[in-house]
Short mmCIF file of C-alpha atoms in Angstrom, two decimals:
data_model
loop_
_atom_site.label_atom_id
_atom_site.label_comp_id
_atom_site.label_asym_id
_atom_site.label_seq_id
_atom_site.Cartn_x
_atom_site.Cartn_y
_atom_site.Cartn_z
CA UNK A 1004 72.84 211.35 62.90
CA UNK A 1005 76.21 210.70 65.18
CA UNK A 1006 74.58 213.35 67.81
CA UNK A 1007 70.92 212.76 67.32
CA UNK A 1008 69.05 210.45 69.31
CA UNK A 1009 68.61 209.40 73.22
CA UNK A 1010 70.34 206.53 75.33
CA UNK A 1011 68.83 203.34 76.11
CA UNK A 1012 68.46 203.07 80.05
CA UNK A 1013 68.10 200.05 82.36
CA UNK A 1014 64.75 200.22 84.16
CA UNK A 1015 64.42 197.63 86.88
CA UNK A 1016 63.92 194.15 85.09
CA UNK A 1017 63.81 195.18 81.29
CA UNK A 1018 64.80 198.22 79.20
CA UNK A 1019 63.34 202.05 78.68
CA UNK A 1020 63.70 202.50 75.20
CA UNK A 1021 62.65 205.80 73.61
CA UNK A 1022 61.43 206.26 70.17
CA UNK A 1023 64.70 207.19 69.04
CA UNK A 1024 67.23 204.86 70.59
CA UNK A 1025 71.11 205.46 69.66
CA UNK A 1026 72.69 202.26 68.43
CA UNK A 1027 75.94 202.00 68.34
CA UNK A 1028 77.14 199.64 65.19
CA UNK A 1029 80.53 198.26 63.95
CA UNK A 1030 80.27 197.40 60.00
CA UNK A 1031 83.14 195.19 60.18
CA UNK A 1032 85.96 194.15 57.94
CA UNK A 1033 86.10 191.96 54.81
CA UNK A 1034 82.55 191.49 53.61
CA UNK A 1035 81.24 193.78 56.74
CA UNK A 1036 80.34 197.04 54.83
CA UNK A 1037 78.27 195.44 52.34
CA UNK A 1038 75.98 193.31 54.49
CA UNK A 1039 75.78 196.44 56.85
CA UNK A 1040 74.85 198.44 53.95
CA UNK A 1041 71.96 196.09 52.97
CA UNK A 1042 70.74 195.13 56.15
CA UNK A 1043 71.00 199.13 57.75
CA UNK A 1044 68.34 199.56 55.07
CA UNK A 1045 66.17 196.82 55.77
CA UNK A 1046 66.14 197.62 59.67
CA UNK A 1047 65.38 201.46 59.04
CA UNK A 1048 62.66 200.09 56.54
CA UNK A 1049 61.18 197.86 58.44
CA UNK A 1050 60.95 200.03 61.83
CA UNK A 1051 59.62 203.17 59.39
CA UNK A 1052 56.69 200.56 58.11
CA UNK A 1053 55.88 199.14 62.14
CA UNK A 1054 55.66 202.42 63.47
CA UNK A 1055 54.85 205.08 60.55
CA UNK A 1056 57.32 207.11 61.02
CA UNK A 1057 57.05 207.22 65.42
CA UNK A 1058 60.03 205.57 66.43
CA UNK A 1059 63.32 205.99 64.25
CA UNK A 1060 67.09 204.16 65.28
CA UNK A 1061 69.69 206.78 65.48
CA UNK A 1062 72.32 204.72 63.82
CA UNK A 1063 75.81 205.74 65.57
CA UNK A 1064 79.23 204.35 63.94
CA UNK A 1065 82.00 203.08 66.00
CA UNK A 1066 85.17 201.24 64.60
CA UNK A 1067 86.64 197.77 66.05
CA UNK A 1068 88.85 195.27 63.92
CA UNK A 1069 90.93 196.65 60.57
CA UNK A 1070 89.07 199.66 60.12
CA UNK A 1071 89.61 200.96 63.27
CA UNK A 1072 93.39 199.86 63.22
CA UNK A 1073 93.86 201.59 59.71
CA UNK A 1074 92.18 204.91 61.19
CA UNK A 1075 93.22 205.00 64.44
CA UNK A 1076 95.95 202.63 65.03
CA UNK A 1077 94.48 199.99 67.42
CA UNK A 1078 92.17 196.95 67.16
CA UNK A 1079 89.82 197.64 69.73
CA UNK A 1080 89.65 201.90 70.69
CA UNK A 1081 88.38 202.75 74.24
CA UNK A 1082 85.70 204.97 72.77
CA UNK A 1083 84.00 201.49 70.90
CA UNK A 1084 84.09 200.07 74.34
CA UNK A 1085 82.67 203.73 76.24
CA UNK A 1086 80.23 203.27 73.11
CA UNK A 1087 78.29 199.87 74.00
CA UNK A 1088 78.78 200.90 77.47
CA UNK A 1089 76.89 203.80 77.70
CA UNK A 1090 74.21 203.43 75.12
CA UNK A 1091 73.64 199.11 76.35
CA UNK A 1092 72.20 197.70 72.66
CA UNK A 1093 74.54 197.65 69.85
CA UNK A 1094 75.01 195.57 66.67
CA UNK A 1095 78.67 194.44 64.43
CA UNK A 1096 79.50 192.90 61.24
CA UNK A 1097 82.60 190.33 61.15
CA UNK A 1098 85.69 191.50 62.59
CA UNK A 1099 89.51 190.62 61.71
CA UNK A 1100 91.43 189.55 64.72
CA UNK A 1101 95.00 190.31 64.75
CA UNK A 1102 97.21 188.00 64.38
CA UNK A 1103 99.89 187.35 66.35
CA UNK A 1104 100.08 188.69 70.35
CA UNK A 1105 97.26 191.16 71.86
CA UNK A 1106 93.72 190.20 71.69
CA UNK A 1107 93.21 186.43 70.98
CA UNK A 1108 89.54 187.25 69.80
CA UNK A 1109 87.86 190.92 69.78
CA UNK A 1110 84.39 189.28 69.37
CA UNK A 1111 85.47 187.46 72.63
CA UNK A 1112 87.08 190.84 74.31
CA UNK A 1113 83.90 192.80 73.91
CA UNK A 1114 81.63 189.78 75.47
CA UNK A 1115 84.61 189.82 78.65
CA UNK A 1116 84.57 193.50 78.85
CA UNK A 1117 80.82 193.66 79.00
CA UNK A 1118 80.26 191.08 80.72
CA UNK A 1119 77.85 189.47 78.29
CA UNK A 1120 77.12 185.88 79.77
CA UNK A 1121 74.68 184.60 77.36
CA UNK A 1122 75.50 184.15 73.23
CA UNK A 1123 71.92 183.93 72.13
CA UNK A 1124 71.63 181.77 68.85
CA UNK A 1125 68.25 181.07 68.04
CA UNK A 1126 68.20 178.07 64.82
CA UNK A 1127 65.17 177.68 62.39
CA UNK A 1128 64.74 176.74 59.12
CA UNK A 1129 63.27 179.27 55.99
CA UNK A 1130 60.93 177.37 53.66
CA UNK A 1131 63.07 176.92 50.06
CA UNK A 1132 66.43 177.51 51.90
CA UNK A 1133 68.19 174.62 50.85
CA UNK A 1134 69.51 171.98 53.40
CA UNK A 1135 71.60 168.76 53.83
CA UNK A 1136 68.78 167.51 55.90
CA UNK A 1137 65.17 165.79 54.87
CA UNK A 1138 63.22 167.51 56.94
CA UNK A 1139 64.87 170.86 58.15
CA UNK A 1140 61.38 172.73 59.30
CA UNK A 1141 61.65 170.46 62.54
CA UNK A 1142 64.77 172.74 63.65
CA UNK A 1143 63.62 175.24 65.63
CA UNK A 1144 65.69 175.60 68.74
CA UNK A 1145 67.46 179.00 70.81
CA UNK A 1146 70.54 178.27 72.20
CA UNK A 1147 72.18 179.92 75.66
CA UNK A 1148 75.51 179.39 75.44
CA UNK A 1149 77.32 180.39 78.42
CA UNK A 1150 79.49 183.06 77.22
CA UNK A 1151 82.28 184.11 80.18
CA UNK A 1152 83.49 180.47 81.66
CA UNK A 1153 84.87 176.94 80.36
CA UNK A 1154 87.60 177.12 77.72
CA UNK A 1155 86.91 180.62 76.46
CA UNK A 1156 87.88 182.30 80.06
CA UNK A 1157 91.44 182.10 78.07
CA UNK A 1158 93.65 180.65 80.62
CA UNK A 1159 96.07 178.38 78.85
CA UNK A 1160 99.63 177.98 79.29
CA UNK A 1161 101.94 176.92 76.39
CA UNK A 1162 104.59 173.90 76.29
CA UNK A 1163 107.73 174.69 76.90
CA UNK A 1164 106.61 177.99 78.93
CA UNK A 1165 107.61 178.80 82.42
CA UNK A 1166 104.56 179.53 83.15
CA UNK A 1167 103.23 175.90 82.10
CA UNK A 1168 106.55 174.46 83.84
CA UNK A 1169 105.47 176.07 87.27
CA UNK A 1170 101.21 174.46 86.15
CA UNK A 1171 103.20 170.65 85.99
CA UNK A 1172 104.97 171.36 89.28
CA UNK A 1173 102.49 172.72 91.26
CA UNK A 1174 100.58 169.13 90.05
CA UNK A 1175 103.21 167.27 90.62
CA UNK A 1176 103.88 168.60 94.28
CA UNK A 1177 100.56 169.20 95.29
CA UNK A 1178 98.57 166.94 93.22
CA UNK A 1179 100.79 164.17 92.61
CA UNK A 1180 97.30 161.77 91.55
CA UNK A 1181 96.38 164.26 88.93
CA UNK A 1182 100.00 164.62 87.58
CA UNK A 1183 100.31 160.89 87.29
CA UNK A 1184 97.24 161.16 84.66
CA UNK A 1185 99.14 164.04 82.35
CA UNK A 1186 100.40 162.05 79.43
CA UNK A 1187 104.38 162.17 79.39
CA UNK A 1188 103.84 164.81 81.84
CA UNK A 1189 107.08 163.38 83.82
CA UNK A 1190 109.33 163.04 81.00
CA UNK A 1191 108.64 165.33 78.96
CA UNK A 1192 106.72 168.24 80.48
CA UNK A 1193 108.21 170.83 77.70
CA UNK A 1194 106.29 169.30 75.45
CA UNK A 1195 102.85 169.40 77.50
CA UNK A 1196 100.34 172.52 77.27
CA UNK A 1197 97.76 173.28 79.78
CA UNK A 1198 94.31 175.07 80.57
CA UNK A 1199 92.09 175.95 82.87
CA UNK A 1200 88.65 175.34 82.95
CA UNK A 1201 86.43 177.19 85.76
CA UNK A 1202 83.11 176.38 85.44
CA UNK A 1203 80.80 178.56 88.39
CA UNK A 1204 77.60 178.02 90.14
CA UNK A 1205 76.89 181.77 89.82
CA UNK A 1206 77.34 181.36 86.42
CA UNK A 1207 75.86 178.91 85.58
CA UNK A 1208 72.78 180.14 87.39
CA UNK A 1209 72.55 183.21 85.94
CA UNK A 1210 73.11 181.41 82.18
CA UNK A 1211 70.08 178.84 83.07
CA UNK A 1212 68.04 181.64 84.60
CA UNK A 1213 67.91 183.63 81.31
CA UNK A 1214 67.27 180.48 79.14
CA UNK A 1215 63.80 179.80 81.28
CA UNK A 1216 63.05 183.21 81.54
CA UNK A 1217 62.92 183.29 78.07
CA UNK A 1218 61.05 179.99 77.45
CA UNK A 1219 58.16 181.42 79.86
CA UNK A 1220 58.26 184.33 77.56
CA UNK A 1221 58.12 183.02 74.75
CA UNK A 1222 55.77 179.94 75.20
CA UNK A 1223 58.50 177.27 74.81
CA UNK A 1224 57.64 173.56 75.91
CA UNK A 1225 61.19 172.53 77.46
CA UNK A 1226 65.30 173.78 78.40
CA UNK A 1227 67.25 171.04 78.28
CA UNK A 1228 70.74 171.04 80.04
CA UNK A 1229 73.55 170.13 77.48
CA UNK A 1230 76.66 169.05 79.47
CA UNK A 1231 79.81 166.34 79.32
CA UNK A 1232 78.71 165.66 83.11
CA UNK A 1233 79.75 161.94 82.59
CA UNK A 1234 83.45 162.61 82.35
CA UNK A 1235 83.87 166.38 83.70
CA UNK A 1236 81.84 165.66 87.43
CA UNK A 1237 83.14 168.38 88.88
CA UNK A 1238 82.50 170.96 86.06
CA UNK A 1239 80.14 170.11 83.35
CA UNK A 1240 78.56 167.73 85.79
CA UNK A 1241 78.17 170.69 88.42
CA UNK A 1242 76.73 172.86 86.03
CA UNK A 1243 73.64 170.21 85.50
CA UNK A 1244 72.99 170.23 88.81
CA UNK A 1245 73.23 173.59 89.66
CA UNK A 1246 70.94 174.13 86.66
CA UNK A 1247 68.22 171.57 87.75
CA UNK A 1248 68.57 173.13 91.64
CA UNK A 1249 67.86 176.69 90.41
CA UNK A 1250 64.65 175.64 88.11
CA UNK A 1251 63.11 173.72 91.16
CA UNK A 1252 64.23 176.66 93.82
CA UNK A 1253 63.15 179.42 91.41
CA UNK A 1254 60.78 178.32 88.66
CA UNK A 1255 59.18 175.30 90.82
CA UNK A 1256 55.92 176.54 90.22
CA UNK A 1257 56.37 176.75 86.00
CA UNK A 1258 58.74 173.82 85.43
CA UNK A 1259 59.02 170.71 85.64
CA UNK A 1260 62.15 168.72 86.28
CA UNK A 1261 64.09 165.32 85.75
CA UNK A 1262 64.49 165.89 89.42
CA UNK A 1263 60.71 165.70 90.45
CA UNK A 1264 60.19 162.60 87.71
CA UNK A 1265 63.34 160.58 89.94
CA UNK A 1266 61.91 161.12 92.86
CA UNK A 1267 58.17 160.17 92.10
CA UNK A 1268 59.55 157.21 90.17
CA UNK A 1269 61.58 156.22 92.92
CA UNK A 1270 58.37 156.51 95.75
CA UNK A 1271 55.56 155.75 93.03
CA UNK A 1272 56.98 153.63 90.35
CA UNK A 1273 58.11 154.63 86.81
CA UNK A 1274 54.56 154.93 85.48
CA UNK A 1275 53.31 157.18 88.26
CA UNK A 1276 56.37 159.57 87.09
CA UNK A 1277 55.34 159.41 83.38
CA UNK A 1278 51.72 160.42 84.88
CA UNK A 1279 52.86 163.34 86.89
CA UNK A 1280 55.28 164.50 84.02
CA UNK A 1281 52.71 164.47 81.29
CA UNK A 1282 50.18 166.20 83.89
CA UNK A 1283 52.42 168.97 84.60
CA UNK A 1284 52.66 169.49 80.46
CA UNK A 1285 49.39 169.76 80.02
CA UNK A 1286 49.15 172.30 82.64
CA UNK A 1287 51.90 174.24 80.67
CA UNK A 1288 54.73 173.99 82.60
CA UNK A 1289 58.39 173.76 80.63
CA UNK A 1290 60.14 170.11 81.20
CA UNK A 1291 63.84 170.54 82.16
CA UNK A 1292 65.47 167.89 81.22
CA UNK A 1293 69.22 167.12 80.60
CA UNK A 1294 71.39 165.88 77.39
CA UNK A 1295 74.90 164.47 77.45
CA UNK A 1296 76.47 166.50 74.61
CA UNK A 1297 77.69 164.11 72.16
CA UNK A 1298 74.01 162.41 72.51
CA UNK A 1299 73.32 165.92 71.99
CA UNK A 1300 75.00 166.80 68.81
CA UNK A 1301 73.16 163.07 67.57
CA UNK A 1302 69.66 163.73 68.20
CA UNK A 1303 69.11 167.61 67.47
CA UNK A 1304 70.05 165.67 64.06
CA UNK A 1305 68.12 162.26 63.99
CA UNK A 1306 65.22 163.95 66.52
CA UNK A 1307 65.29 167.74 66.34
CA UNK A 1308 61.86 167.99 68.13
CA UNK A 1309 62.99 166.72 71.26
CA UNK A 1310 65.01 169.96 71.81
CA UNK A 1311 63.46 173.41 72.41
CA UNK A 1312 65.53 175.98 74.70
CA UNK A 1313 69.18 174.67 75.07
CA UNK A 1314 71.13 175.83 78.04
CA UNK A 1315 74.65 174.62 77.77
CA UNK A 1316 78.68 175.40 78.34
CA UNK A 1317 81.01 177.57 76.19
CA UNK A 1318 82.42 175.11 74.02
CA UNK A 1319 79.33 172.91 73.87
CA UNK A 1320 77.46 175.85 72.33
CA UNK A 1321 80.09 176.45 69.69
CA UNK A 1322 79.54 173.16 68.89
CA UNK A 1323 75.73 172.94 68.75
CA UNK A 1324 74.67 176.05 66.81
CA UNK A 1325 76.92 175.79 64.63
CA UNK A 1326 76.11 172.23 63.86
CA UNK A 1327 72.32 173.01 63.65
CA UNK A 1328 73.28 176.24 61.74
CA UNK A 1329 73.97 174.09 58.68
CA UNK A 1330 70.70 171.76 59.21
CA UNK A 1331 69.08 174.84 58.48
CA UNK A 1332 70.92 176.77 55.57
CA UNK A 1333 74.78 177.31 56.93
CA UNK A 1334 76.61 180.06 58.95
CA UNK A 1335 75.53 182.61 56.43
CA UNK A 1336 71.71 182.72 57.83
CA UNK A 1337 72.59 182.21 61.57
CA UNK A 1338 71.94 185.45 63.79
CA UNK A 1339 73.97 185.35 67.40
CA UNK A 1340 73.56 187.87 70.07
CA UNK A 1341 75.43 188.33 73.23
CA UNK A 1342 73.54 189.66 76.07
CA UNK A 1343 73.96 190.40 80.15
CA UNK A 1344 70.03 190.18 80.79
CA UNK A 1345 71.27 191.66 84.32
CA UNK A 1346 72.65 195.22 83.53
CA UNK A 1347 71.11 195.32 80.15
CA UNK A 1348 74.10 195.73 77.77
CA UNK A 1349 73.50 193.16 74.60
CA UNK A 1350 75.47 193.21 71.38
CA UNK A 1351 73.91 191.40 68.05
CA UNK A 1352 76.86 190.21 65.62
CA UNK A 1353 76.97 188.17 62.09
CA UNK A 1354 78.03 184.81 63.83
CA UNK A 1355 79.90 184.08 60.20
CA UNK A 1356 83.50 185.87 59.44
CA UNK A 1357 84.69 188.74 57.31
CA UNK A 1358 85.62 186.71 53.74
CA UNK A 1359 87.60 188.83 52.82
CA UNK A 1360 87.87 187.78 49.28
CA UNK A 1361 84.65 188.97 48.93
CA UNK A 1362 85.06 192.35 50.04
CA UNK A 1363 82.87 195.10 47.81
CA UNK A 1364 81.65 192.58 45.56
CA UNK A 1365 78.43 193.60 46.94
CA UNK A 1366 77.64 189.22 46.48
CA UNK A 1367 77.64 187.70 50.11
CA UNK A 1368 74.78 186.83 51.91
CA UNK A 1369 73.91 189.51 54.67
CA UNK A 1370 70.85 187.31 56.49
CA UNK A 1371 73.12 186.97 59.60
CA UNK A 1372 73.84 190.40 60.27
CA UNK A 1373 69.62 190.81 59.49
CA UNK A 1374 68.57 188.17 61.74
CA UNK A 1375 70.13 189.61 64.68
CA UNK A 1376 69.04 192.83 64.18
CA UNK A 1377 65.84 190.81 64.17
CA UNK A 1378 66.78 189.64 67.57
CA UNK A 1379 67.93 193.32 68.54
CA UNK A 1380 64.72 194.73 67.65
CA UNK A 1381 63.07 191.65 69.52
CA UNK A 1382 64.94 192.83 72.91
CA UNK A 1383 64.03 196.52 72.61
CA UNK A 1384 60.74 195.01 72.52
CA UNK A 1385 60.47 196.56 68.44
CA UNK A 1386 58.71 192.61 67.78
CA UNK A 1387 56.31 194.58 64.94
CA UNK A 1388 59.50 195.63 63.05
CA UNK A 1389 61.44 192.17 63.34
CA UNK A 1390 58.49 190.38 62.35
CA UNK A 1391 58.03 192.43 59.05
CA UNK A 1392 61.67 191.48 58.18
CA UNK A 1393 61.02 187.87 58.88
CA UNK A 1394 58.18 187.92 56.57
CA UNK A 1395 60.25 189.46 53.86
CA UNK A 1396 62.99 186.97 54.15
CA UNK A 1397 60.41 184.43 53.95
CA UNK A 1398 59.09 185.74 50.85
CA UNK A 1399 62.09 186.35 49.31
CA UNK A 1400 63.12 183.03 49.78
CA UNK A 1401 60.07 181.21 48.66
CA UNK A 1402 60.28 182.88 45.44
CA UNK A 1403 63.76 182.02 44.95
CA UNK A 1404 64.95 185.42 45.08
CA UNK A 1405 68.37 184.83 47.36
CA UNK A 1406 71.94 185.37 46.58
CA UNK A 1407 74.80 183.47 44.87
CA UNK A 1408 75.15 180.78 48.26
CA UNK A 1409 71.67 179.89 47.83
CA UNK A 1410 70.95 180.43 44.04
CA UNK A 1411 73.70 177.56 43.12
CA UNK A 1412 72.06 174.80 45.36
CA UNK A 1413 68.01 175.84 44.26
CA UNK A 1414 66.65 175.06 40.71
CA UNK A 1415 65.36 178.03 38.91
CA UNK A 1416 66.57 180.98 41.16
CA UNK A 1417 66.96 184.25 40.73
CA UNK A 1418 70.65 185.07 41.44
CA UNK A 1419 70.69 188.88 43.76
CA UNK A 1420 73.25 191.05 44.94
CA UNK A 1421 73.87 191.41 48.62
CA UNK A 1422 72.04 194.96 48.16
CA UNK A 1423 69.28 193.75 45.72
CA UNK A 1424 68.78 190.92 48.64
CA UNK A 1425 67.74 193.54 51.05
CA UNK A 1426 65.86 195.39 48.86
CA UNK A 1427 63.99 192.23 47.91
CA UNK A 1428 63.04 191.84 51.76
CA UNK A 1429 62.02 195.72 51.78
CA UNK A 1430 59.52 195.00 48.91
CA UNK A 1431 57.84 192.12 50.58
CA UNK A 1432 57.35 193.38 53.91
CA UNK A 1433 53.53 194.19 52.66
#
């Protein structure tokens, strides 16, 4: 089906998606080819059953990671790129990343080269799935991580480097305040890496932006702000405020914000704030609030209902889903996608890696890959298909019907190949 098919186009604010969309897909390396063999099936299943037979995804195979070094002798080929480029909507397994020099991260090269700005991680929990947690059904949060800025722009300099010797002079010269706070920066500056972290208001508008657009769209009750604001004023702390200025200047009419409760509460009195808040709830506007991130990481633990839509910084992200990844089952049931809501381009991954000593033993656990093509289908606007899939995960997993990661850890289950797994969620889409 490599030829067969029609491109995805942009069409003003959302996407034109014909019945037979090309998607471009990348199984991956290690355990990669058998979770994309199981969960191809379950997505062609699934949109077959939605639509009898009316809509069809014209699967299209590109090559990133090992494979495509073994066949065509580089990590990432420009025809991958041209691929996600042109057709917008794509999907990969796990990829290797080479070690040494080159690419730090090819997950992290396609998001740069695409421009994807938001890594979409949606967390909830599947009844049976077994958890370190009492009462894992109260997760059920979507992270926007910011996908572009902070750390993971990549600009780090190593000790000893000339290139981090001319960083400490330029502080030293220039900034001789800020040197004086590098530890043993004076004495032994050969010793000191150094980074960069640029944190913008356009991005961080456009990140915050997405997460409310999506909470109006999907009926969510709040976005809260995750940030390190306290210490990083200029960065973290910018990026709160920029996010509270843009839901007041652009969503005023459908949010409320910690902004609007300050000021009553500073005119009115703290109860007259409480008043107005809880009014504009009941009127069903989403509450923007703001979370320092360590408090963060504490309460989506000890209070997991406080937090609904979480818009929040590179490496805060990292942190948080995959933290409330293993409230709810682990890495291996986490979907991630990374999406430019602007220009339309979005590619859904398996946020776990390629385990490599499980390669062909058709045995890992291919919900991952699954759940973001859950998500994929979700932003073609597919929700029929994604929903049947949900409902045979569900099933499966109620009946104890999982594979080996979840088998071991539940009494009397049924132990299932990474192929019989799918299969399983075929057979109780009805």
């Amino acid at each position: 089906m490599a030829n067969a098919g029609e491109r995805i186009a942009k069409n003003g604010g959302g996407l034109s998606v014909p019945d037979n969309p090309i998607i471009p897909f990348i199984r991956g390396d290690g355990t990669g080819p058998d979770i994309w063999r199981a969960a191809e099936a379950v997505f062609d299943a699934a949109v077959e059953k939605a639509y009898g037979g009316r809509r069809k995804i014209a699967w299209r195979e590109t090559y990133a990671g090992q494979a495509a070094f073994d066949r065509l002798g580089t990590w990432l080929p420009d025809e991958t790129v041209a691929a996600f480029q042109e057709c917008l909507v794509g999907i990969k397994g796990p990829l290797t990343t080479p070690v040494g020099g080159g690419i730090r991260s090819l997950n992290v090269a396609l998001r740069q080269l695409l421009d994807l700005y938001v890594c979409l991680r949606p967390v909830r929990h599947f009844a049976g799935v077994p958890s370190p947690v009492k009462k894992p059904e109260l997760v059920d949060m979507v992270v926007f991580r910011e996908n572009t800025e902070d750390i993971y722009a990549g600009i780090e300099y190593a000790a000893g480097t000339p290139e981090a010797a001319r960083f400490l002079e330029f502080l030293k010269n220039d900034f001789p305040d800020d040197f004086d706070r590098v530890r043993f920066g004076a004495e032994h500056g050969e010793t000191v890496g150094v980074g960069v972290k640029p944190v913008s208001r356009v991005g961080t508008e456009r990140l915050v932006r997405a997460a409310l657009n999506y909470a109006i769209e999907y009926g969510r009750k709040s976005v809260t702000i995750v940030h390190k604001g306290n210490i990083m004023k200029f960065t973290e702390g910018a990026f709160r405020d920029w996010g509270y200025a843009l839901a007041e200047r652009e969503f005023g009419g459908k949010t409320y914000t910690w902004g609007q409760w300050s000021r009553t509460a500073e005119a009115e009195g703290e109860d007259a704030a409480n008043a107005e808040q809880q009014a504009a709830l009941d009127a069903g506007k989403i509450l923007v609030k703001d979370a320092i991130a360590d408090i963060a990481l504490q309460q989506a633990l000890t209070r997991p209902t406080e937090f609904d839509v979480i818009a929040t910084l590179n490496l805060n992200g990292d942190y948080l889903s995959d933290a409330l990844a293993a409230q709810v089952g682990g890495i291996g049931i986490a979907p991630g996608g990374n999406i430019n809501y602007d220009t339309g381009h979005a590619i859904f991954e398996a946020t776990h890696g390629t385990a490599p000593k499980y390669a062909n033993l058709d045995q890992v656990n291919p919900s991952s890959v699954i759940l973001s093509g859950v998500l994929m289908l979700e932003y073609l606007g597919w929700r029929e298909a994604g929903g049947l899939i949900v409902k045979g995960m569900e099933a499966s997993v109620q009946q104890k019907r999982v594979t080996y990661d979840f088998e071991r850890l539940m009494e009397g289950a049924t132990k299932l190949k990474t192929s019989e797994f799918g299969q399983s969620i075929i057979d109780h889409m009805d």
